[in-house]
Short mmCIF file of C-alpha atoms in Angstrom, two decimals:
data_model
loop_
_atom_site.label_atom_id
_atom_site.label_comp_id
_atom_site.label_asym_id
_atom_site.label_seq_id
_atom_site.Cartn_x
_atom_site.Cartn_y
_atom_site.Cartn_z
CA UNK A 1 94.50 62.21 95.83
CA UNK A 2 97.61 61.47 93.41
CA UNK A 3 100.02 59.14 93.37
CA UNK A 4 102.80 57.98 91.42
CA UNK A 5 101.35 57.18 87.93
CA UNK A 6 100.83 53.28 87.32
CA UNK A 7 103.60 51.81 84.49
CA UNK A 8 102.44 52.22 81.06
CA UNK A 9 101.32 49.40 78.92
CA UNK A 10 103.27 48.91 75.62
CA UNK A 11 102.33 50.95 73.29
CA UNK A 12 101.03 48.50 71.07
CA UNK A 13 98.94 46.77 73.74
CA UNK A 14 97.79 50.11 74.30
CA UNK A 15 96.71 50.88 71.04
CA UNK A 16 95.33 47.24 70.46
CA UNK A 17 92.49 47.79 73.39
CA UNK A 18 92.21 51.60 72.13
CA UNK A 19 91.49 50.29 68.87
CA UNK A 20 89.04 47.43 70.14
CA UNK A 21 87.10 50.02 72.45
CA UNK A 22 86.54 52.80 69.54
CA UNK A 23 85.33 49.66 66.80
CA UNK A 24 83.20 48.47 69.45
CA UNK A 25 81.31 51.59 70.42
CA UNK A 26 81.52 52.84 67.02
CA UNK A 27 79.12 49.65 66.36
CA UNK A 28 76.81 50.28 69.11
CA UNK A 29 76.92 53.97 68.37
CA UNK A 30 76.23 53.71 64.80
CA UNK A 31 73.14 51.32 65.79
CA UNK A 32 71.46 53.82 68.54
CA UNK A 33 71.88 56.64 66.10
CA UNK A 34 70.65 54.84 63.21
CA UNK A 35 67.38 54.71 65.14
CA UNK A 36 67.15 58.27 65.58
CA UNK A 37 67.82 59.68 62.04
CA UNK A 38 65.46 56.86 61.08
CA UNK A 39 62.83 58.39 63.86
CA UNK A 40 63.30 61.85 62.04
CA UNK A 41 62.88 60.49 58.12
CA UNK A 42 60.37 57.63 58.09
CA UNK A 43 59.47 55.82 61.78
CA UNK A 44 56.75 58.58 61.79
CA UNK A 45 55.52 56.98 58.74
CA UNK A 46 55.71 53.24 58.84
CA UNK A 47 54.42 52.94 62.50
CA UNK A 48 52.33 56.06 62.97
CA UNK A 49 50.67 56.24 59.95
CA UNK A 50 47.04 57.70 61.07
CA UNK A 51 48.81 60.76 62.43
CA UNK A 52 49.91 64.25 61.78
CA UNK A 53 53.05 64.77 60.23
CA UNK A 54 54.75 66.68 63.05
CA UNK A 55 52.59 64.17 65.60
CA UNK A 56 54.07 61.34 63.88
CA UNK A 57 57.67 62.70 64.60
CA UNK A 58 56.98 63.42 68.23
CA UNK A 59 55.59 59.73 68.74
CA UNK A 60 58.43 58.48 66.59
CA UNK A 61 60.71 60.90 69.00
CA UNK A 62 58.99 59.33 72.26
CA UNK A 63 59.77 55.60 70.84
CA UNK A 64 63.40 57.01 70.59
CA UNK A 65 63.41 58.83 74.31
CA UNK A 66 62.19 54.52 75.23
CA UNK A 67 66.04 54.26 74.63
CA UNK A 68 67.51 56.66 77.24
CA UNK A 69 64.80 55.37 79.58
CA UNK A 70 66.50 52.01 79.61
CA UNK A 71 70.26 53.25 79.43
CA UNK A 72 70.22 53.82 83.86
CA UNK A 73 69.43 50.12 84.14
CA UNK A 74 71.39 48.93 81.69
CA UNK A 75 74.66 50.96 83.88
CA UNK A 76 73.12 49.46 86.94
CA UNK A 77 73.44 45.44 85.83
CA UNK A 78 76.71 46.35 83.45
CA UNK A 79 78.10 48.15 86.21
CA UNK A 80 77.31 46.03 89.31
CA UNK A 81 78.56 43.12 87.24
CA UNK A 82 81.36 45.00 85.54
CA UNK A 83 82.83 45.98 88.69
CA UNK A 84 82.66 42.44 90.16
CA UNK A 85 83.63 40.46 86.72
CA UNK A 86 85.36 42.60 84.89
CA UNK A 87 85.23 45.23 82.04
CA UNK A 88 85.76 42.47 79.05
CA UNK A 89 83.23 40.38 79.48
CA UNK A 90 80.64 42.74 79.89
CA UNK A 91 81.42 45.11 76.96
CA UNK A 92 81.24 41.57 74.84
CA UNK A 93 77.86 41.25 76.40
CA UNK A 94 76.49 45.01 75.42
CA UNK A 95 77.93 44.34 71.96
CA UNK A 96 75.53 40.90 71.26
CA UNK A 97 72.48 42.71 72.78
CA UNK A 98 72.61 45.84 70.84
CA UNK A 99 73.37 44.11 67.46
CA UNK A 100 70.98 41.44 67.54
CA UNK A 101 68.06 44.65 68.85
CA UNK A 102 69.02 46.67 65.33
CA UNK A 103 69.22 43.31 63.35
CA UNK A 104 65.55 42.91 64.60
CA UNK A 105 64.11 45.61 63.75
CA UNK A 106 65.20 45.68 59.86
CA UNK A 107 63.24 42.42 60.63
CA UNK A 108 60.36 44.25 61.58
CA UNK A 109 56.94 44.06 60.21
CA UNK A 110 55.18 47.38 60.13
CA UNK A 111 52.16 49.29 61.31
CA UNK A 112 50.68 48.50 57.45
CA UNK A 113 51.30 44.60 58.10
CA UNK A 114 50.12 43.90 62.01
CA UNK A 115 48.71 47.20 62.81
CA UNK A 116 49.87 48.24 66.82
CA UNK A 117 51.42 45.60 67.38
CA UNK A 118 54.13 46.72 65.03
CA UNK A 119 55.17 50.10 67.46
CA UNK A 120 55.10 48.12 70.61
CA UNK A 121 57.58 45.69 69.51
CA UNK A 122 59.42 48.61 67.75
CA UNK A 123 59.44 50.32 71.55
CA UNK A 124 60.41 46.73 73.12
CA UNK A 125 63.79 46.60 70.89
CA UNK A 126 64.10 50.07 71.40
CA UNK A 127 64.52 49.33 75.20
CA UNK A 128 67.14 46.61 74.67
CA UNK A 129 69.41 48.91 72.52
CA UNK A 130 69.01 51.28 75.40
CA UNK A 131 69.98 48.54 78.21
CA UNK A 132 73.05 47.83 76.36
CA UNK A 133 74.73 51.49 76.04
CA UNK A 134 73.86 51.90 79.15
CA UNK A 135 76.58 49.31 80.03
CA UNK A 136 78.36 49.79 76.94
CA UNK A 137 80.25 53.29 77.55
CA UNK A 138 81.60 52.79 81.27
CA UNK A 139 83.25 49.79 80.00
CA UNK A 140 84.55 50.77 76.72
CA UNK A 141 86.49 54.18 78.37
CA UNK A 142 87.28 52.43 81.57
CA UNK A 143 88.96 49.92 79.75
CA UNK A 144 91.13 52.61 77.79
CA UNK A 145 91.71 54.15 80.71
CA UNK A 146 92.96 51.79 82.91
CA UNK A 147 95.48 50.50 80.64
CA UNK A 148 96.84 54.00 80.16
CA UNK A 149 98.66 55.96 82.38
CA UNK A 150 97.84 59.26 83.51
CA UNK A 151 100.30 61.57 81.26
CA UNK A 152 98.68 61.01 78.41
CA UNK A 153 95.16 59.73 79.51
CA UNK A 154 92.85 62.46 78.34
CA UNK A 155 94.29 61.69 75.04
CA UNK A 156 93.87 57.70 75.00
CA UNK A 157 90.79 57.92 77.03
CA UNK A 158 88.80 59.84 74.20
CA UNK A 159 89.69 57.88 71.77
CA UNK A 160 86.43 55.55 72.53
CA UNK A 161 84.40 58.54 73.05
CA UNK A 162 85.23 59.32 68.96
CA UNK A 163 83.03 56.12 68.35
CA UNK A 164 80.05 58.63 68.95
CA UNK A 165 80.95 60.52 66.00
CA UNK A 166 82.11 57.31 63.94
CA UNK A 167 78.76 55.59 64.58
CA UNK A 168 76.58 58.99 63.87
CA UNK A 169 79.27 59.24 60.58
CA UNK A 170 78.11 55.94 59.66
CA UNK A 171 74.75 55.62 60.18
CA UNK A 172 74.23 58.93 58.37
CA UNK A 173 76.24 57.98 55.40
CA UNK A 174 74.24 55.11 55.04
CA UNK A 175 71.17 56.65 55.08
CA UNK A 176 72.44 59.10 53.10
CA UNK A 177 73.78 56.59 50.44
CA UNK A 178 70.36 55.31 50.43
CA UNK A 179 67.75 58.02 50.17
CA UNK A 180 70.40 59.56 47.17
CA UNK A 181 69.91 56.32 45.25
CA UNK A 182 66.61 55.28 45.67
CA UNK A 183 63.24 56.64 45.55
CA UNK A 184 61.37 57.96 48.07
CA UNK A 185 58.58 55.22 47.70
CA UNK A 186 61.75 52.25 47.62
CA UNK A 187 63.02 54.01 50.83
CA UNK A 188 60.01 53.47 52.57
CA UNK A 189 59.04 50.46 51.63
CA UNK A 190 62.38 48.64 51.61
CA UNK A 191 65.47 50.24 51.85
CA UNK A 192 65.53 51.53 55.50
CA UNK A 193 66.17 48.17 56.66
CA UNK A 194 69.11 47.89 54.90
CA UNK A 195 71.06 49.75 57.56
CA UNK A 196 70.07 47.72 60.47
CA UNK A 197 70.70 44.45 59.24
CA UNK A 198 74.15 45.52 57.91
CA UNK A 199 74.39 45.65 62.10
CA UNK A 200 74.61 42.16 61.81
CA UNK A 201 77.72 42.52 60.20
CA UNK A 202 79.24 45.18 62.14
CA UNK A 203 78.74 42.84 65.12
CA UNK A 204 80.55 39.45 64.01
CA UNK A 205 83.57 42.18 63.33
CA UNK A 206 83.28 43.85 66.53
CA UNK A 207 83.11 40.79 68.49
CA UNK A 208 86.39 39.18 67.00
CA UNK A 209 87.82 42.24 68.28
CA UNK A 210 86.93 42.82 71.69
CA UNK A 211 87.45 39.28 72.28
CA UNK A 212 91.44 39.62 71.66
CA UNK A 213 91.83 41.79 74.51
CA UNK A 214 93.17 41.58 78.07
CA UNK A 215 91.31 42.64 80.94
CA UNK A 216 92.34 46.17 82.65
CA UNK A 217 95.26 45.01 84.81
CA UNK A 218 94.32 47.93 87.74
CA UNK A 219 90.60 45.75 87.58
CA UNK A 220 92.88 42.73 88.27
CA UNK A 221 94.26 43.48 90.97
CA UNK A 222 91.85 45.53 93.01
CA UNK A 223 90.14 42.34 92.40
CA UNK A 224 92.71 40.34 93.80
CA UNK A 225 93.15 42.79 96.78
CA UNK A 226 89.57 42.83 97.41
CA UNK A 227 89.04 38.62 97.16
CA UNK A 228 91.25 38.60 99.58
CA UNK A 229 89.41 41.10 102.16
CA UNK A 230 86.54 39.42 101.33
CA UNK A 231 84.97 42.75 101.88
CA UNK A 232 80.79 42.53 101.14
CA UNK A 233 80.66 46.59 101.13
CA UNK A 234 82.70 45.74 97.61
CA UNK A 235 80.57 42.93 96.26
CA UNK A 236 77.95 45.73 95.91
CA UNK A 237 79.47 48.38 93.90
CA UNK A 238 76.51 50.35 94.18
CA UNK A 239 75.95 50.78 97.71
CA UNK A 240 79.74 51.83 98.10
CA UNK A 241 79.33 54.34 95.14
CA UNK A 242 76.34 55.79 96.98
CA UNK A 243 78.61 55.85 100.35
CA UNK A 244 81.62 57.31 99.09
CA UNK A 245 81.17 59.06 95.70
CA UNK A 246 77.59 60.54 96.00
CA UNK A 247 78.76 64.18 95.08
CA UNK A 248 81.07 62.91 92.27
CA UNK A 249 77.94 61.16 90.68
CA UNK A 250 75.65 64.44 91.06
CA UNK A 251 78.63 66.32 89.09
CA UNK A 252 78.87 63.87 86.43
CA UNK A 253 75.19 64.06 85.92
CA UNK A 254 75.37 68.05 86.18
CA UNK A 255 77.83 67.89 83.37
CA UNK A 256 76.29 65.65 81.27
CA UNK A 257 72.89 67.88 80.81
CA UNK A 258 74.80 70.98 78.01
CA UNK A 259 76.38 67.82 76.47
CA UNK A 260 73.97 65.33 76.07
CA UNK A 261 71.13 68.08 75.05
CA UNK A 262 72.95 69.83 72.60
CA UNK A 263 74.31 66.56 71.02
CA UNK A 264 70.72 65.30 70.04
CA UNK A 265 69.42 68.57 69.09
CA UNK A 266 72.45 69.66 66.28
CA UNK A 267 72.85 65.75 64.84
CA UNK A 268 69.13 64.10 65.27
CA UNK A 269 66.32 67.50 65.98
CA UNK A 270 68.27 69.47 63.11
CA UNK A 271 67.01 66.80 60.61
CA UNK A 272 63.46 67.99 61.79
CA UNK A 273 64.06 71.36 61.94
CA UNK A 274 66.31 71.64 58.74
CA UNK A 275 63.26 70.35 56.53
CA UNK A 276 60.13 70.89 58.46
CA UNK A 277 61.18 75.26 59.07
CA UNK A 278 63.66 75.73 56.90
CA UNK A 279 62.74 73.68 53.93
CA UNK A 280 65.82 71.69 53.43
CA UNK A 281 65.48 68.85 52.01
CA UNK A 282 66.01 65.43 53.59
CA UNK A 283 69.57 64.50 51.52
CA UNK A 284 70.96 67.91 52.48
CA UNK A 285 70.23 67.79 56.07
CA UNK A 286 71.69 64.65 56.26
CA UNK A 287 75.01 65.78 54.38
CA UNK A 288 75.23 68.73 56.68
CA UNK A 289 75.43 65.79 59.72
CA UNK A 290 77.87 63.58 57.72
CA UNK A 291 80.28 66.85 57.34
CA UNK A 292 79.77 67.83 60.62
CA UNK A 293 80.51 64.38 62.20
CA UNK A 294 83.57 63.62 60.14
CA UNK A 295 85.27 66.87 62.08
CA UNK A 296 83.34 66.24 65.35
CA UNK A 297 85.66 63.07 64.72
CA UNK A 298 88.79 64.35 64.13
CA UNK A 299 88.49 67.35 66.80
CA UNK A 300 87.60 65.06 69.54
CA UNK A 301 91.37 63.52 70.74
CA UNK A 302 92.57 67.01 69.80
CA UNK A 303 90.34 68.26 72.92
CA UNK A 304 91.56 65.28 75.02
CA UNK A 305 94.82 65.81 74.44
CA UNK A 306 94.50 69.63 75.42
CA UNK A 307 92.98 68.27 78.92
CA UNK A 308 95.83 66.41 79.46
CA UNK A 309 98.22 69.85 79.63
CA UNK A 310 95.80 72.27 81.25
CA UNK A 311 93.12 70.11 82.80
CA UNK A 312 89.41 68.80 82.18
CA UNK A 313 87.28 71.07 84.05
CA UNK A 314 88.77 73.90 81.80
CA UNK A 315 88.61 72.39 78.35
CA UNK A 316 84.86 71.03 79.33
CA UNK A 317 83.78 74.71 80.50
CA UNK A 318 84.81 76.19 77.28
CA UNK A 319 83.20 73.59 75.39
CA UNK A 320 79.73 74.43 77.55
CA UNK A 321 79.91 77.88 77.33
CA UNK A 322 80.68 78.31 73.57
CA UNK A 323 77.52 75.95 73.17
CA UNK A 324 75.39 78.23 74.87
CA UNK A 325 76.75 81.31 72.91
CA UNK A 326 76.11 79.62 70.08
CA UNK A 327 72.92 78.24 70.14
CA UNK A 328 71.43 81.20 68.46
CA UNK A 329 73.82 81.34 65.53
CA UNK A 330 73.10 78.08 65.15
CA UNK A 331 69.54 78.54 64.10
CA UNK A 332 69.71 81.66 62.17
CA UNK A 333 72.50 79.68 60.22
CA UNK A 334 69.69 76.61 59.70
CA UNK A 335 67.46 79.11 58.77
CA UNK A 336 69.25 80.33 55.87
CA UNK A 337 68.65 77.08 53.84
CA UNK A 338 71.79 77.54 52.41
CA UNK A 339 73.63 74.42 52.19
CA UNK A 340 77.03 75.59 53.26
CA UNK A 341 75.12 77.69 56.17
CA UNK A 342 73.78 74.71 57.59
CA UNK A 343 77.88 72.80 57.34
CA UNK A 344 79.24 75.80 59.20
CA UNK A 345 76.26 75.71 61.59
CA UNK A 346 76.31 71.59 62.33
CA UNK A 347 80.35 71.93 62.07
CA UNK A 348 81.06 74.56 64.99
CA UNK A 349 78.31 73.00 66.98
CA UNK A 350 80.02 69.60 67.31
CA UNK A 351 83.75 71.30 67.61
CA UNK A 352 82.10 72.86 71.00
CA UNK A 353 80.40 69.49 72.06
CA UNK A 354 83.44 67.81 71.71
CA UNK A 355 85.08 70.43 74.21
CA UNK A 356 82.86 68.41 76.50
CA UNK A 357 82.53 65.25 75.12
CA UNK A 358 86.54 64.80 74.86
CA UNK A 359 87.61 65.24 78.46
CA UNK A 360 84.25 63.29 80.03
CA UNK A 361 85.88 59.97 80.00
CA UNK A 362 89.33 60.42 81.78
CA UNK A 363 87.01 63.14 83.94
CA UNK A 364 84.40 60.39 85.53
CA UNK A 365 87.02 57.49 85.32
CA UNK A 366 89.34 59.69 87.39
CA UNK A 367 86.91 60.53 89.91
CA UNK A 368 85.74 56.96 91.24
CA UNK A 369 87.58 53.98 93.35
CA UNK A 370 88.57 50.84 91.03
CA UNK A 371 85.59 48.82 92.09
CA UNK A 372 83.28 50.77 92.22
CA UNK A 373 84.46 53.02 89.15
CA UNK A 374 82.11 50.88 86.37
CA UNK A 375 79.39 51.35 88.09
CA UNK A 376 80.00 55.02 89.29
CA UNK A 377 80.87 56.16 85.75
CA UNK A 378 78.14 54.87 84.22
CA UNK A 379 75.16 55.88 86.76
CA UNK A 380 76.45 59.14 86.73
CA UNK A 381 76.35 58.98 82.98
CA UNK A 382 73.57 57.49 82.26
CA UNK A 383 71.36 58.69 84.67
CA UNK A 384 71.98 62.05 83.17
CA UNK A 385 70.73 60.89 80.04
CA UNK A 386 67.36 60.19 80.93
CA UNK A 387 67.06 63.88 81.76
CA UNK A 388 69.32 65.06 78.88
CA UNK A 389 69.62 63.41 75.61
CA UNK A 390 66.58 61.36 75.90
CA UNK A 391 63.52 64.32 75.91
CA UNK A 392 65.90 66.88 74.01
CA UNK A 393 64.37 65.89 70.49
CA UNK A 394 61.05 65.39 71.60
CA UNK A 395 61.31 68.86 73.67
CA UNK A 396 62.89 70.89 71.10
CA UNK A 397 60.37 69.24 68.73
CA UNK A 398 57.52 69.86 70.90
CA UNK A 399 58.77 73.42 71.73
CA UNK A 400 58.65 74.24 67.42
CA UNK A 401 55.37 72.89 66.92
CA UNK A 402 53.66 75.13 69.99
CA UNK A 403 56.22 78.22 69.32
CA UNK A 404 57.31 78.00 65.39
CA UNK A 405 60.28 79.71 66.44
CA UNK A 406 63.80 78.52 67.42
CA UNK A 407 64.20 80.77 70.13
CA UNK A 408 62.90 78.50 72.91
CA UNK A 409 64.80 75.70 71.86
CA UNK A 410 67.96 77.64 71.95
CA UNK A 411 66.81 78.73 75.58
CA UNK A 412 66.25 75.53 76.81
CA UNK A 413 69.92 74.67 75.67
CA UNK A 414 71.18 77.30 77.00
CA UNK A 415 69.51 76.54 80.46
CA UNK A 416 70.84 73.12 80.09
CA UNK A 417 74.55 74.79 79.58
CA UNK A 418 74.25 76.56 83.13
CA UNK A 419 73.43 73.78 84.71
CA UNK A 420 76.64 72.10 83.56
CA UNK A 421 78.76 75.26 84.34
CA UNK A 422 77.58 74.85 87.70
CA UNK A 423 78.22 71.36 88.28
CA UNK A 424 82.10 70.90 86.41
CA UNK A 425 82.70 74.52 88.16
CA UNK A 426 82.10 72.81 91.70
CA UNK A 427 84.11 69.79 90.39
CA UNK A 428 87.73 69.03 91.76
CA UNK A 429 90.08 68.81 88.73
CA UNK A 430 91.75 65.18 88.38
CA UNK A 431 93.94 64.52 85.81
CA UNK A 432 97.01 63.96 87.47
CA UNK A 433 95.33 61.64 89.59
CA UNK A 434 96.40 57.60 89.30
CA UNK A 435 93.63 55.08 88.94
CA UNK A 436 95.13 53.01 91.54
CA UNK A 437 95.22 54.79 94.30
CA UNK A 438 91.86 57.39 93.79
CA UNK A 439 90.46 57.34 97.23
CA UNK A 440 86.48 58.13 98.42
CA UNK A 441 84.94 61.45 98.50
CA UNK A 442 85.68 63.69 101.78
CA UNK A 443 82.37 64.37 102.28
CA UNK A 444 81.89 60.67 102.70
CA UNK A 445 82.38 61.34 106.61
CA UNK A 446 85.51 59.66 108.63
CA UNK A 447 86.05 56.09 108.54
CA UNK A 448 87.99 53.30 110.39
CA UNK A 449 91.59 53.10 109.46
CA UNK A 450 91.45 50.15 107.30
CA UNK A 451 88.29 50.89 105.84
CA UNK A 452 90.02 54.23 104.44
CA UNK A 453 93.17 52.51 103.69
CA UNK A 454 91.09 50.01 101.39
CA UNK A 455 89.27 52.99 99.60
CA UNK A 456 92.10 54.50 98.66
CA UNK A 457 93.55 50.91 96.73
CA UNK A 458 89.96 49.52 95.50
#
């Protein structure tokens, strides 16, 4: 399963598309997060007006969970065409969709102004922002990835993955910026649409970027390899991803559930939680994110790095099973109220996620065929999602209003951390493996000489 590692890029080339992958999901990031803090403080106000407080959030929440819904289609079309096209043009793609979705809705009129119409076209945008990180991710790490070479991959590789934090950094600060300078009454009125037009922004920048790239030269030439087979099992990335990488997909959903689910429940639930149980108020919840993020940052190509010398599937399983030990910590810390109690909380939470979160991207791109590796990546990781991060706020939010306790929503993390154990304890470690020569699945059954020959180069 390993070969020879490919030649390194120069390292400046190198860090030119590392640099142009993290600003570009840092963008995208910053603009699906901004939605969900904004869910938490004031969607439940503007376009659920007529309901209860806590009702409001959960419908606010289940606009939110729209997102997720969309993300396995959008790694479908991004993926199909990503594997066929290439990674560039379709991560230029995600970028335009997502921006102009968040530019739109700072545009948007609310429930006050055109009455129902107001949520529906809030969901609608919500969908888009969901179709494009659904294609967004597999491109951004595969294109780190296969410019790297596999010494130091773990290390380059989740260097995109770090625009999570970035964009959650961002989008919090601003918020946080805003509700510490203005009123309550000029926050809901006006100034929560100052976030998602600065998207506008963000885009233009992130565009002039990703545009000054080159494409992944393995891409190029399983491409050319392929062209000249003229192979149809590879014009449809998705049937040969189902054919030869089915278990490898069920894995990297499996270890996506203790990541994704924890994720949404310490950065967007905790804003819920923090004020709603523990009676934090709204600026300190947010600063407890901000503090958190800005480490979750920082500890994140520390992690890859580590799963470079010992491995992924280690470095991920202590990352999922610290989560689950500290799940309950984690709430009696929120419960406190005490502003430094609720850093340390937020803070160790996100040092264990990125355990997972760190390793994920040299893990999947390492365990699929060149082209069919967009698409594989990215249906195994957003597929996941839809299960995972998109029901975890509206679950643990759901769980507090029938319980009023914490402890079921530490359980149901917890559950989601065995599943994960299971599925990256099952998993075949990879990182010495080359991306040029990764070749199907065993269990794919035998196959004619050539067609194995060509698995093991595509």
């Amino acid at each position: 399963m390993s070969s020879p590692a490919t030649a390194p890029p120069a390292p400046n080339n190198l860090k030119r598309i590392v640099a142009a992958s993290l600003i570009g999901t840092t963008i995208e990031w910053y603009d699906f997060f901004l939605y969900g803090s904004a869910a938490a403080l004031v969607f439940n106000k503007l376009f659920f007006p007529d309901s209860d407080p806590l009702v409001g959030t959960l419908l606010s929440f289940l606009t939110y969970a729209v997102g997720f819904a969309a993300r396995p289609l959008g790694a479908l079309v991004f993926g199909h065409y990503g594997d066929r096209l290439g990674r560039k043009k379709l991560l230029v793609l995600s970028l335009l969709l997502m921006g102009g979705a968040t530019f739109a809705i700072g545009l948007l009129p609310t429930h006050a102004s055109i009455g129902a119409a107001a949520p529906v076209l809030l969901t609608v945008l919500r969908l888009v922002q969901g179709f494009a990180l659904g294609g967004e991710w597999g491109g951004a790490v595969l294109l780190v990835s296969e410019h790297g070479d596999a010494e130091r991959r773990g290390f380059w590789a989740s260097w995109p993955q770090t625009g999570a934090p970035a964009g959650q950094l961002l989008a919090t600060g601003v918020l946080s910026l805003l509700t510490a300078v203005l009123s309550d009454a000029a926050f809901g009125s006006w100034g929560w649409r100052i976030p998602f037009l600065l998207s506008g922004v963000l885009v233009i920048v992130g565009l002039w970027i990703r545009l000054s790239v080159d494409e992944s030269p393995v891409f190029q030439q399983a491409r050319a390899r392929a062209e000249a087979r003229k192979e149809d099992d590879e014009r449809l990335p998705l049937v040969a991803v189902l054919r030869h990488h089915w278990r490898d997909v069920l894995v990297a959903m499996g270890a996506r559930m203790a990541e994704n689910i924890s994720y949404y429940v310490i950065t967007a639930f905790i804003l819920v939680y923090a004020t709603v149980s523990a009676g934090v108020s709204k600026q300190t919840a947010l600063n407890a994110v901000l503090i958190g993020s800005a480490v979750h940052f920082a500890v994140i190509p520390a992690w890859g790095a580590l799963s470079d010398r010992i491995g992924r599937r280690p470095v991920y399983l202590l990352g999922a099973v610290g989560i689950g030990l500290w799940m309950f910590p984690f709430f009696s810390l929120v419960d406190t109220g005490r502003f430094g109690s609720l850093v340390l909380a937020v803070t160790v939470g996100l040092v264990l996620h990125g355990a997972m979160y760190a390793p994920q991207a040299a893990f999947f791109s390492e365990m699929f065929a060149t082209r069919m590796r967009y698409s594989g990546a990215s249906i195994g990781a957003q597929f996941a999602s839809v299960a995972a991060g998109a029901p975890a706020p509206l679950i643990a939010t759901a769980l507090l209003a029938d319980y009023g306790s914490s402890t079921p929503i530490a359980l149901y993390v917890i559950a989601a951390v065995l599943v994960t154990v299971v599925a990256v304890g099952v998993a075949q470690e990879t990182r010495h493996r080359d991306l040029a020569d990764v070749a199907p699945a065993p269990e794919a059954g035998p196959a004619p000489e050539a067609e194995a020959a060509d698995a093991r180069t595509v």
